[in-house]
Short mmCIF file of C-alpha atoms and ligand atoms in Angstrom, two decimals:
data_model
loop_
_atom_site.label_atom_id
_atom_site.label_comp_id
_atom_site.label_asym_id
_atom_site.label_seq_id
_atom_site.Cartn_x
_atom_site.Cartn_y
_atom_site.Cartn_z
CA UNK A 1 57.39 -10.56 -31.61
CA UNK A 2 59.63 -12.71 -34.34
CA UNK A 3 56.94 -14.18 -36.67
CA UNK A 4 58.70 -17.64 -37.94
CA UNK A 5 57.03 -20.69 -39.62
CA UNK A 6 57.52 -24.18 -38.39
CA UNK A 7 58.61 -26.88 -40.52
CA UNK A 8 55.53 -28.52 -40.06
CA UNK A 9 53.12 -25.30 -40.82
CA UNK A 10 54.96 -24.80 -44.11
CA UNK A 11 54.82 -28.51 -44.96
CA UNK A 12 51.01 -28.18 -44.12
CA UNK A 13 50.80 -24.68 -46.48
CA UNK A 14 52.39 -26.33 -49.62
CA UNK A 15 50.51 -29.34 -49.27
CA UNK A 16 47.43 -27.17 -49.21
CA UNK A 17 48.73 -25.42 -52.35
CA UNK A 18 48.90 -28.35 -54.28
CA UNK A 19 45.98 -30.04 -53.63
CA UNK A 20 44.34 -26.48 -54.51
CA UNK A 21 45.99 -26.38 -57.40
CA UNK A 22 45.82 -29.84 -58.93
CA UNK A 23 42.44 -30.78 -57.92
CA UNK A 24 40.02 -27.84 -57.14
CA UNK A 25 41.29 -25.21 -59.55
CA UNK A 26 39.15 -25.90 -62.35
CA UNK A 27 35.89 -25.83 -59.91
CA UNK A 28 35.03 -23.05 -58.49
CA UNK A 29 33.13 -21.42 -61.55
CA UNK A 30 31.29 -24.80 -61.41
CA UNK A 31 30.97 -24.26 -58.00
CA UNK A 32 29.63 -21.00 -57.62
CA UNK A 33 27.06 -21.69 -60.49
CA UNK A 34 25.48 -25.08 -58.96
CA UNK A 35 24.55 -22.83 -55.62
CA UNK A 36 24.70 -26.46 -53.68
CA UNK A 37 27.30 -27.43 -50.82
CA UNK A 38 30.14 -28.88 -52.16
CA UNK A 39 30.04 -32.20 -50.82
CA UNK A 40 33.43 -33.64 -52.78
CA UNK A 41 35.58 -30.37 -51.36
CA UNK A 42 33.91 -31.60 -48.10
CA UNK A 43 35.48 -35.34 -48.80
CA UNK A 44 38.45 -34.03 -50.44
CA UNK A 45 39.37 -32.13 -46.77
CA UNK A 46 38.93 -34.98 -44.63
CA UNK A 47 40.44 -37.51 -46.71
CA UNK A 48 44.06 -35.01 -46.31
CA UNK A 49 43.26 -34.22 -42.61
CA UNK A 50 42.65 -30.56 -43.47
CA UNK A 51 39.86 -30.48 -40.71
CA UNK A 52 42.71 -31.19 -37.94
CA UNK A 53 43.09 -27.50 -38.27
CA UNK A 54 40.21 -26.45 -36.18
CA UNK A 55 40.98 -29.03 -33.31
CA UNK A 56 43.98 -29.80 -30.24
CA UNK A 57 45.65 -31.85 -30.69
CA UNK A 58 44.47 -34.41 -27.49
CA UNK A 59 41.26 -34.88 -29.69
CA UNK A 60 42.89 -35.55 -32.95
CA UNK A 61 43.82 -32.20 -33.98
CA UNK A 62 46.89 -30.67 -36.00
CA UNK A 63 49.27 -28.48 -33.82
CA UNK A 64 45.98 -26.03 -32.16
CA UNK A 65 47.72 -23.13 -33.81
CA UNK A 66 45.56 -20.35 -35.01
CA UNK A 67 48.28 -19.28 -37.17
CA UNK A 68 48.50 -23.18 -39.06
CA UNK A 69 44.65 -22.21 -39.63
CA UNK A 70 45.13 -18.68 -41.72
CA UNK A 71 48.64 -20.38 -43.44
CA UNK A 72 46.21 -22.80 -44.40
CA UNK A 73 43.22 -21.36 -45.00
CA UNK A 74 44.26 -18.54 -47.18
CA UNK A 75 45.98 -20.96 -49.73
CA UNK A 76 41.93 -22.21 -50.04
CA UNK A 77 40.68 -18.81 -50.61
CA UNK A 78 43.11 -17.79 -53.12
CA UNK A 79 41.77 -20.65 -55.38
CA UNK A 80 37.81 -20.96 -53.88
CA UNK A 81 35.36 -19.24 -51.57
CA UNK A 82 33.38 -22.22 -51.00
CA UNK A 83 36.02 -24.36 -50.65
CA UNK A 84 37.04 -21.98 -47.61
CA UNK A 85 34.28 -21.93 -46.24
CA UNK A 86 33.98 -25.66 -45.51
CA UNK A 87 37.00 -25.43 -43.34
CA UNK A 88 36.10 -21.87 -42.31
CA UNK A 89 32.40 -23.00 -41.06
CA UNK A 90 34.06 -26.09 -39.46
CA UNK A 91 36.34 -23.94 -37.31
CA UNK A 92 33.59 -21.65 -36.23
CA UNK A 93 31.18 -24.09 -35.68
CA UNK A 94 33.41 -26.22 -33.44
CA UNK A 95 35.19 -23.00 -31.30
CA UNK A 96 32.57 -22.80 -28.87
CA UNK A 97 33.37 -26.75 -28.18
CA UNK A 98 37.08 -26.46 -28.68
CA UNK A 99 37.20 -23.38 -26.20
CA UNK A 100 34.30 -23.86 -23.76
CA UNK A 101 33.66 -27.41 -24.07
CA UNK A 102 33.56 -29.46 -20.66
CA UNK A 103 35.60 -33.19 -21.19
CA UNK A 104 32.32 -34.70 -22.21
CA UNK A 105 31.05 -32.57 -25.08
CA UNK A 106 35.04 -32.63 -26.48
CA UNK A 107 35.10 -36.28 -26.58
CA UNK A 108 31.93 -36.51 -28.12
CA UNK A 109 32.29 -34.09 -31.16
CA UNK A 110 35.76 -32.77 -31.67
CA UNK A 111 37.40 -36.35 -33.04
CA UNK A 112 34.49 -36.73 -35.64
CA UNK A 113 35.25 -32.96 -36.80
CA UNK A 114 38.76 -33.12 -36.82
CA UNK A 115 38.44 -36.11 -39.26
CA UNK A 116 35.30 -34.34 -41.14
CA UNK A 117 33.56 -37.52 -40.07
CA UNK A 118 31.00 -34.72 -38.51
CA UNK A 119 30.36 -30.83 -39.52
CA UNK A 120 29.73 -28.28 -37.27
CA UNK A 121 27.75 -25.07 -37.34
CA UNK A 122 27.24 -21.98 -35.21
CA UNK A 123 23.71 -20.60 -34.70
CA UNK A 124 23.33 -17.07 -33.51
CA UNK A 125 21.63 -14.43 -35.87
CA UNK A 126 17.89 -13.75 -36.10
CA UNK A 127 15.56 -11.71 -38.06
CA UNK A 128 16.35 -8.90 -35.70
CA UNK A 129 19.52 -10.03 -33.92
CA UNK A 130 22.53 -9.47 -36.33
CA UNK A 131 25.08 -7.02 -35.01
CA UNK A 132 22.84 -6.32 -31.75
CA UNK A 133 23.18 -10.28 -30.15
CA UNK A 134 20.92 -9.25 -27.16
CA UNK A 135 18.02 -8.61 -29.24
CA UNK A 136 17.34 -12.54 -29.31
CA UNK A 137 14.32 -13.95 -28.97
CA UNK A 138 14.98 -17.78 -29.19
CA UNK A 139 14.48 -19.13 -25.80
CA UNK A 140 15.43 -22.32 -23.99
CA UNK A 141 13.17 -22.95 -20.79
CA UNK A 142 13.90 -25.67 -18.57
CA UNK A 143 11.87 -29.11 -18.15
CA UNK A 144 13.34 -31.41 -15.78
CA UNK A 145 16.59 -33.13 -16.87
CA UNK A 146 16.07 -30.74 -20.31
CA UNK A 147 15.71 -27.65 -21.92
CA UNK A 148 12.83 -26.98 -24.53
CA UNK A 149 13.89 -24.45 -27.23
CA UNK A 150 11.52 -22.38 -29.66
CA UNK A 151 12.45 -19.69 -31.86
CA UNK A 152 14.26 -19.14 -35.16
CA UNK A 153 18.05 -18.31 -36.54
CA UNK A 154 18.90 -16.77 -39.86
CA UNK A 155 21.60 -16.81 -42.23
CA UNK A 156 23.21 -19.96 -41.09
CA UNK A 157 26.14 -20.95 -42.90
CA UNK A 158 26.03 -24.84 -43.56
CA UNK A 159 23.27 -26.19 -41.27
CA UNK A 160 21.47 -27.94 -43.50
CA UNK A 161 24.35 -29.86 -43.65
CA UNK A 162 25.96 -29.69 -39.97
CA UNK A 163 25.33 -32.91 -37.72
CA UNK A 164 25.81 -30.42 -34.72
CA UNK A 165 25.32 -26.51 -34.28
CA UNK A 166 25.95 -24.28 -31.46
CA UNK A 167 22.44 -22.92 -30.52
CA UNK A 168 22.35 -19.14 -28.14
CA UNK A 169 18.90 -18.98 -26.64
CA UNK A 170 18.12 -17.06 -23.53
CA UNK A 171 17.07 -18.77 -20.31
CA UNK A 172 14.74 -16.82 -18.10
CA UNK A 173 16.70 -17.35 -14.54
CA UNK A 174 14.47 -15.27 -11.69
CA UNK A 175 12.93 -12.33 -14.42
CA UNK A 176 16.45 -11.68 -15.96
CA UNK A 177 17.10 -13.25 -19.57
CA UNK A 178 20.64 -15.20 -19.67
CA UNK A 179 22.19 -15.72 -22.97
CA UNK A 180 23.15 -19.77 -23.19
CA UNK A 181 24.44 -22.24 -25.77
CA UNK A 182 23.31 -25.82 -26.51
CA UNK A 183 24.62 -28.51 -28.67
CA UNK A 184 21.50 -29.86 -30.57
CA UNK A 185 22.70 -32.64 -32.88
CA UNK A 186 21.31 -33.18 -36.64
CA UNK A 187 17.90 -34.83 -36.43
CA UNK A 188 16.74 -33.97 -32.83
CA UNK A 189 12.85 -33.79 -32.93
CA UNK A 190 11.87 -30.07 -33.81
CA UNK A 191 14.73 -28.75 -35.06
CA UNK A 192 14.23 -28.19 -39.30
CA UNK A 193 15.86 -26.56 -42.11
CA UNK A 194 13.81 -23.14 -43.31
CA UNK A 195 14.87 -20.98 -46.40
CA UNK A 196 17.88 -20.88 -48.20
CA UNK A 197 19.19 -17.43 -48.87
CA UNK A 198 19.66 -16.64 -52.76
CA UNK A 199 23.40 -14.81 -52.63
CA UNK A 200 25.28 -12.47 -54.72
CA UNK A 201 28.77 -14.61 -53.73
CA UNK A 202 29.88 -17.45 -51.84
CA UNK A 203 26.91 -19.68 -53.90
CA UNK A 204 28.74 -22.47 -53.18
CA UNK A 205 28.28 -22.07 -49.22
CA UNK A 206 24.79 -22.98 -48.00
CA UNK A 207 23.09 -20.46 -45.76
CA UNK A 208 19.31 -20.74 -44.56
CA UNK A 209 16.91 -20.70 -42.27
CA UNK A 210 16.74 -22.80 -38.81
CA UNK A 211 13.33 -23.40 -37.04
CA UNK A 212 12.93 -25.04 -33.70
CA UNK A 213 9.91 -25.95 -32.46
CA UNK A 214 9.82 -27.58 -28.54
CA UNK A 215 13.21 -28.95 -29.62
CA UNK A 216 14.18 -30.87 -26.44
CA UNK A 217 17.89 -31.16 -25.29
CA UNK A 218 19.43 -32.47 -21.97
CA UNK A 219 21.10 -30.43 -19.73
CA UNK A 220 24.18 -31.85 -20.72
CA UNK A 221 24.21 -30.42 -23.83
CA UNK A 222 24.72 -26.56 -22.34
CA UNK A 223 28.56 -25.61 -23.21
CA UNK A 224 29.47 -23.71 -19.83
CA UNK A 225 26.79 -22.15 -17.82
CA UNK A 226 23.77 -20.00 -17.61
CA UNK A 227 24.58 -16.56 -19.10
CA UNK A 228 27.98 -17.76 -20.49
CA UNK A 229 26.18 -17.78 -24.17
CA UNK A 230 27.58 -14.45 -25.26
CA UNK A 231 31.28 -14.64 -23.78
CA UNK A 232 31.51 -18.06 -25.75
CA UNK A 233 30.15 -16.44 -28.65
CA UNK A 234 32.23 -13.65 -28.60
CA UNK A 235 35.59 -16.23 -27.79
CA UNK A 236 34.39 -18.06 -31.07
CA UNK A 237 34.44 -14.60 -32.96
CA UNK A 238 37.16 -13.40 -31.73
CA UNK A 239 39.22 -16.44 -33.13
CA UNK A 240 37.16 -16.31 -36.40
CA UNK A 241 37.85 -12.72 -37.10
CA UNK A 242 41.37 -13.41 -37.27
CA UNK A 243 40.91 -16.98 -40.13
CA UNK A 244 38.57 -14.18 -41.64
CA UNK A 245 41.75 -12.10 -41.96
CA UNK A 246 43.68 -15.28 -43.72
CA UNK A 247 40.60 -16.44 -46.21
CA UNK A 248 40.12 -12.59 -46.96
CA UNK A 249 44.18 -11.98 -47.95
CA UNK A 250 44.14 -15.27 -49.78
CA UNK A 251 40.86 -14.22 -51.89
CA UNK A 252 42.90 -10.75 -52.43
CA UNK A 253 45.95 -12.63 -53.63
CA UNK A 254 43.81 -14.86 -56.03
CA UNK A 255 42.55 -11.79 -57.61
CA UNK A 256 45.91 -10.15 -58.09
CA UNK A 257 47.26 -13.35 -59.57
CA UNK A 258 44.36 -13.32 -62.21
CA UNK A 259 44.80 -9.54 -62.78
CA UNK A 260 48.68 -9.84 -63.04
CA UNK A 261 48.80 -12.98 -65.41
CA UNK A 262 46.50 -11.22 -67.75
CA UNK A 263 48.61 -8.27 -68.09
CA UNK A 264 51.49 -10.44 -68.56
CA UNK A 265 49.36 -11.90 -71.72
CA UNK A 266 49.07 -7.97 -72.89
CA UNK A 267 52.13 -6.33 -73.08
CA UNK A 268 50.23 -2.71 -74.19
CA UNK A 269 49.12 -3.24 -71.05
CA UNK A 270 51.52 -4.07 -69.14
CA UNK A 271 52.93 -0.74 -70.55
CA UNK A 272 50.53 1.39 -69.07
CA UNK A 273 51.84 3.10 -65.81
CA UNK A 274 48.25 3.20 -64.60
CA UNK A 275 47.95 -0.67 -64.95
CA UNK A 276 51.56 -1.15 -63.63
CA UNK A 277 50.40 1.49 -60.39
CA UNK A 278 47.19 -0.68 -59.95
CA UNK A 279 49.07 -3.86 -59.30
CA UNK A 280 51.52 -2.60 -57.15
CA UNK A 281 49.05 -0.97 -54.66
CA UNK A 282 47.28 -4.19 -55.36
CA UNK A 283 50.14 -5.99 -53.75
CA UNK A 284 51.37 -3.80 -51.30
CA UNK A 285 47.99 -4.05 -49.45
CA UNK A 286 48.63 -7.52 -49.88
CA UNK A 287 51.52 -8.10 -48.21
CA UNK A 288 50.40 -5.62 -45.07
CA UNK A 289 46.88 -8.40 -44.95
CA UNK A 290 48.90 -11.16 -44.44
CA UNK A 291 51.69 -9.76 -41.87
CA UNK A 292 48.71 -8.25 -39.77
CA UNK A 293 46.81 -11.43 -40.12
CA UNK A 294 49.51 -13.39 -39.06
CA UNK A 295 50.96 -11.14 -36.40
CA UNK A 296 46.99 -11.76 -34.86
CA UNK A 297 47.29 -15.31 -35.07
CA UNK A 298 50.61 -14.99 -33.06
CA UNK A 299 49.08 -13.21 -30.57
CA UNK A 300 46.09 -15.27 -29.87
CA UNK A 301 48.47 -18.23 -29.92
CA UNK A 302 50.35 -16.38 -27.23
CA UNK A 303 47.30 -15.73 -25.56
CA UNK A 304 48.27 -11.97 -25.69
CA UNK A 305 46.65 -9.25 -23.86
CA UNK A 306 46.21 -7.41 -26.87
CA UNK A 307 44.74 -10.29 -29.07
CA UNK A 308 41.08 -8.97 -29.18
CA UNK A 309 42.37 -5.68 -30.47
CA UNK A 310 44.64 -7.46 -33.53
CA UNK A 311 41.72 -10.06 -34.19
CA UNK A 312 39.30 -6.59 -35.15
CA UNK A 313 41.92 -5.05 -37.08
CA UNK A 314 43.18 -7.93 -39.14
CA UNK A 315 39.40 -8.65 -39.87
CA UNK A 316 38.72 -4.78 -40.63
CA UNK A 317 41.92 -4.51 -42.89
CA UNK A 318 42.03 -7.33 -44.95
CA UNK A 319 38.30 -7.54 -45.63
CA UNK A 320 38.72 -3.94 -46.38
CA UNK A 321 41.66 -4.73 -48.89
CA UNK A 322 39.76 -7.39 -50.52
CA UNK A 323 37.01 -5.07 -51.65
CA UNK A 324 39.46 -2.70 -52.88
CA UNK A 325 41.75 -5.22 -54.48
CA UNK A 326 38.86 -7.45 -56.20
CA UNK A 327 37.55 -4.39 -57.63
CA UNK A 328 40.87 -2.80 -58.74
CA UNK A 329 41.39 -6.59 -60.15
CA UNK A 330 37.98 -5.86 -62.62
CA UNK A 331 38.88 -2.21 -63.17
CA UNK A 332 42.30 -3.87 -64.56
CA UNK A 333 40.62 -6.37 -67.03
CA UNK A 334 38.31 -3.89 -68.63
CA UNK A 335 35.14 -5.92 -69.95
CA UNK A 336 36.79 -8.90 -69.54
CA UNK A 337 36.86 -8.17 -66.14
CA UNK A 338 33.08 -8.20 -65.73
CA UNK A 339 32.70 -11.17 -67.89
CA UNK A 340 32.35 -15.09 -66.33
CA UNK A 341 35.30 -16.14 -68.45
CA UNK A 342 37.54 -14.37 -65.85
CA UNK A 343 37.36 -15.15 -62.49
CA UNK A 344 37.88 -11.94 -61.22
CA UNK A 345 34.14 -11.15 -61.00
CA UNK A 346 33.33 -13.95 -58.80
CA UNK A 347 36.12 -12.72 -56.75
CA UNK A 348 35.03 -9.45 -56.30
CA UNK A 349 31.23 -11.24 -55.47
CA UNK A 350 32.91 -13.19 -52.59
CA UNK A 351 34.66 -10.36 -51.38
CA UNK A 352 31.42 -8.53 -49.96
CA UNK A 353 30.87 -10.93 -47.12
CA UNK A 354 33.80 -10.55 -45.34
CA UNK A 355 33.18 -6.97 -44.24
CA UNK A 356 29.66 -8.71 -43.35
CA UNK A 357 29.58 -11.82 -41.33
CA UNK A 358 32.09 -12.38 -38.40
CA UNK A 359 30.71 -9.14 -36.98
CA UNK A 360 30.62 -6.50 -39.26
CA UNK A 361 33.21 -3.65 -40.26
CA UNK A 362 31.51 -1.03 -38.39
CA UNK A 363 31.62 -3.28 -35.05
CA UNK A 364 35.04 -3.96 -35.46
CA UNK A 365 36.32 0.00 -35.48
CA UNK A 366 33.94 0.05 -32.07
CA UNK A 367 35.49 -3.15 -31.05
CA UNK A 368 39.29 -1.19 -31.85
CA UNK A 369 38.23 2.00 -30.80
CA UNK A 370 36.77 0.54 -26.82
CA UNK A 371 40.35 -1.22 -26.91
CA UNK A 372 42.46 2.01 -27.51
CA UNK A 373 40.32 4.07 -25.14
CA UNK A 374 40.37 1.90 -22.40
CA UNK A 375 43.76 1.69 -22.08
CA UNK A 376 45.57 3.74 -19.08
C1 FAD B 1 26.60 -15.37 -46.25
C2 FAD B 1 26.36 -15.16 -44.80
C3 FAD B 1 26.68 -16.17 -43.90
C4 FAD B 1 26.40 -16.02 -42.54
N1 FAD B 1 26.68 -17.06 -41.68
C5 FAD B 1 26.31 -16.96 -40.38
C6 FAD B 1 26.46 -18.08 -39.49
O1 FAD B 1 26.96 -19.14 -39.87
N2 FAD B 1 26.02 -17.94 -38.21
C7 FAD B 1 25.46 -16.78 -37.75
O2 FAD B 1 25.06 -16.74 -36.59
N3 FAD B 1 25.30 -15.69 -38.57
C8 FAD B 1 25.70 -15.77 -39.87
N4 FAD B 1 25.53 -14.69 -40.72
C9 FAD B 1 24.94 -13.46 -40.21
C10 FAD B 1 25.97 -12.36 -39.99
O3 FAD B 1 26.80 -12.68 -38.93
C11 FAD B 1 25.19 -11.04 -39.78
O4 FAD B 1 24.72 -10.67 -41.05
C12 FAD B 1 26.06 -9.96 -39.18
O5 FAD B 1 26.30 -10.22 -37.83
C13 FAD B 1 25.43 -8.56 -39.28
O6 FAD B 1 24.14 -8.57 -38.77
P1 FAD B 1 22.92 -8.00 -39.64
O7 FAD B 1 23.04 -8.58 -41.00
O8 FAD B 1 21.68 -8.22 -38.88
O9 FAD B 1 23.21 -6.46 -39.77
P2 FAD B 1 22.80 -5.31 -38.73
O10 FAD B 1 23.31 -5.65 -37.39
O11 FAD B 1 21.35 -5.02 -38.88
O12 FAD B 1 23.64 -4.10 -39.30
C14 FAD B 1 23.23 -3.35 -40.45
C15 FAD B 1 24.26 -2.23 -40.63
O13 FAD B 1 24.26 -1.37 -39.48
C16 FAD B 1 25.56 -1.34 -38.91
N5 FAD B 1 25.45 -1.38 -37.45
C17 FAD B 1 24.64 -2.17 -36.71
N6 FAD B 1 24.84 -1.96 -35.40
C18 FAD B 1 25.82 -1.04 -35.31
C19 FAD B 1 26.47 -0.40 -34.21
N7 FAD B 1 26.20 -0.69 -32.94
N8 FAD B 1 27.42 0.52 -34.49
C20 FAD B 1 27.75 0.82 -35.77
N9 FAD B 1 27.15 0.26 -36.84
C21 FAD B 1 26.21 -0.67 -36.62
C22 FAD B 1 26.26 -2.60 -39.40
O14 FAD B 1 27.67 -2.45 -39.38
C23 FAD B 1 25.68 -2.74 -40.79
O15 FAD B 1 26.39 -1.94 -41.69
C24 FAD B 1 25.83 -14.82 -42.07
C25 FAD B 1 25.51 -13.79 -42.97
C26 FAD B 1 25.75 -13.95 -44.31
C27 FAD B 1 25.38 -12.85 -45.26
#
């Protein structure tokens, strides 16, 4: 596999850059202190189409490419968390429409989120359902032309803000519990907004608490069938993992820029070989990030066989690498790496999740690991 840019995904990457640079720059410290969702990002991404990223093209998306995503993406991150996140959440709250969608549900939705007219959210942990999905208890039981769902989802990213989310609830179908997803739009009768978590990073991003009590949907609103819940989930992931790789090696990058710039201020410093060593493993893990990332988002481009494999390990690695480089990126700038003046710190806050959400670090080696031993 050649990796090469088009014209249009580097045009799309500097553009990116820019607007990072010239207009959300000086926010994120501001951002990460208010704790709220940053609603002018939010306009700021819609007004320059960044939100065609997540879509096709038929329903007013950019080029579909995965790879357009992390090119994009990561140029977000290397600046602000939350500011990746908006587009991050966007793309994972509309991938189990943009991949499992019927005609209907795609018409409805995906125009409004490619223009960021509508935001999109994806509803699948509980209290006691993280890692372990089938330990759900929210339930959708049929009524007629609907479906009635009760139960509760935790730690979801933006959905006090979304005007859709993805819901997984099991439906009972003759004794034997079938994972299944619904669309249940912003204001539906039931559905309300619970706690929102207090976090050590990503502040910026909202995450709480979603309650639904008798929440009635119609049938139409079930992406795919009965008991397809947990392959769509695991599609969505799947392609998430891999924009997890790109917002992860951009946050990495921001770091070392920080770290390297302040060295450059202190040339006794920049004289140390331990210093010097620091930033070069710094960007040699880097640089291996972003070619695994991207070699992942070629392969699930090319639909590759191997995809699900590259997806896990460009997650695994360059969440990894962020840890290691946000904290090497501290370690660097002494106590004025631990101090708010520097941005490192909130860097190295932000970092944590990555190895977190998206399926955590641990699942991924399984995830690698069932790939590798399965194979003749
Ligand atoms: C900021 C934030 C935003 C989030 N946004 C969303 C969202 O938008 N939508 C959503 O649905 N969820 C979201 N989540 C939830 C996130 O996806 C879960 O936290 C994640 O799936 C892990 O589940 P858990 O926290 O219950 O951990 P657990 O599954 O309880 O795991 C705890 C530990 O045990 C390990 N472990 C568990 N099972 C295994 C196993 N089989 N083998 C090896 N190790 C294992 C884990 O790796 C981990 O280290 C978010 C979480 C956070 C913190």
């Amino acid at each position: 596999m050649d990796l090469q840019f088009t014209e249009e995904q580097l045009l799309w990457k500097n553009k990116v850059r820019e607007l990072m640079e010239h207009q959300v720059a000086p926010c994120p410290a501001e951002i990460d202190a208010n704790e709220v969702f940053p609603e002018d990002i939010k306009e700021l991404f819609a007004k320059n189409g960044l939100f065609r990223t997540v879509v096709q093209p038929e329903y007013g998306g950019l080029d579909g490419k995965l790879l357009t995503l992390c090119l994009v993406i990561e140029e977000i991150n290397r600046f602000c968390s939350a500011s990746s996140i908006v587009l991050g959440n966007q793309s994972l709250g509309a991938a189990p429409i943009v991949l499992w969608g019927n005609e209907e549900q795609r018409s409805k939705y995906l125009p409004g989120i490619a223009s960021g007219e509508l935001l999109a959210s994806f509803s699948l942990t509980e209290p006691n359902a993280g890692s372990d999905v089938g330990a759900m208890t929210t339930r959708a039981v049929a009524d007629g032309d609907d479906y009635v769902i009760n139960g509760n989802k935790i730690f979801i990213t933006h959905a006090n803000v979304a005007d859709v989310q993805t819901v997984f609830a099991k439906v009972n179908v003759d004794g034997k519990d079938r994972v299944t997803a619904f669309l249940v739009d912003k204001g539906t009768p039931g559905l309300s907004i619970g706690n929102k978590e207090k976090k050590m990073g990503f502040r910026g991003s909202s995450t709480v608490e979603v309650i639904f009590e008798d929440v009635r949907v119609s049938k139409s609103s079930m992406v795919g069938n009965i008991g397809d819940g947990f392959r769509i989930a695991l599609d969505a992931l799947d392609k998430g993992r891999i924009m997890v790789g790109g917002m992860a090696t951009g946050l990495a990058q921001g770091a070392l820029d920080a770290a390297t710039a302040y060295v450059q201020e202190r040339s006794s410093l920049a004289r140390q070989q331990t210093i010097q060593f620091a930033l070069a493993d710094m960007e040699t893990s880097i640089q291996a990030s972003r070619a695994l990332t991207h070699k992942a988002a070629c392969k699930y481009d090319d639909k590759e066989k191997d995809h699900i494999r590259f997806s896990a390990m460009s997650k695994l690695f360059a969440t990894d690498t962020a840890m290691t480089v946000t904290s090497s990126a501290v370690q660097v700038l002494g106590y004025d790496g631990f101090s708010k003046e520097y941005p490192v710190e909130r860097y190295m806050r932000d970092a944590k999740i990555f190895t977190i959400f998206e399926g955590t670090n641990e699942v991924q080696r399984l995830v690698i690991a069932r790939d590798l031993l399965e194979q003749k």
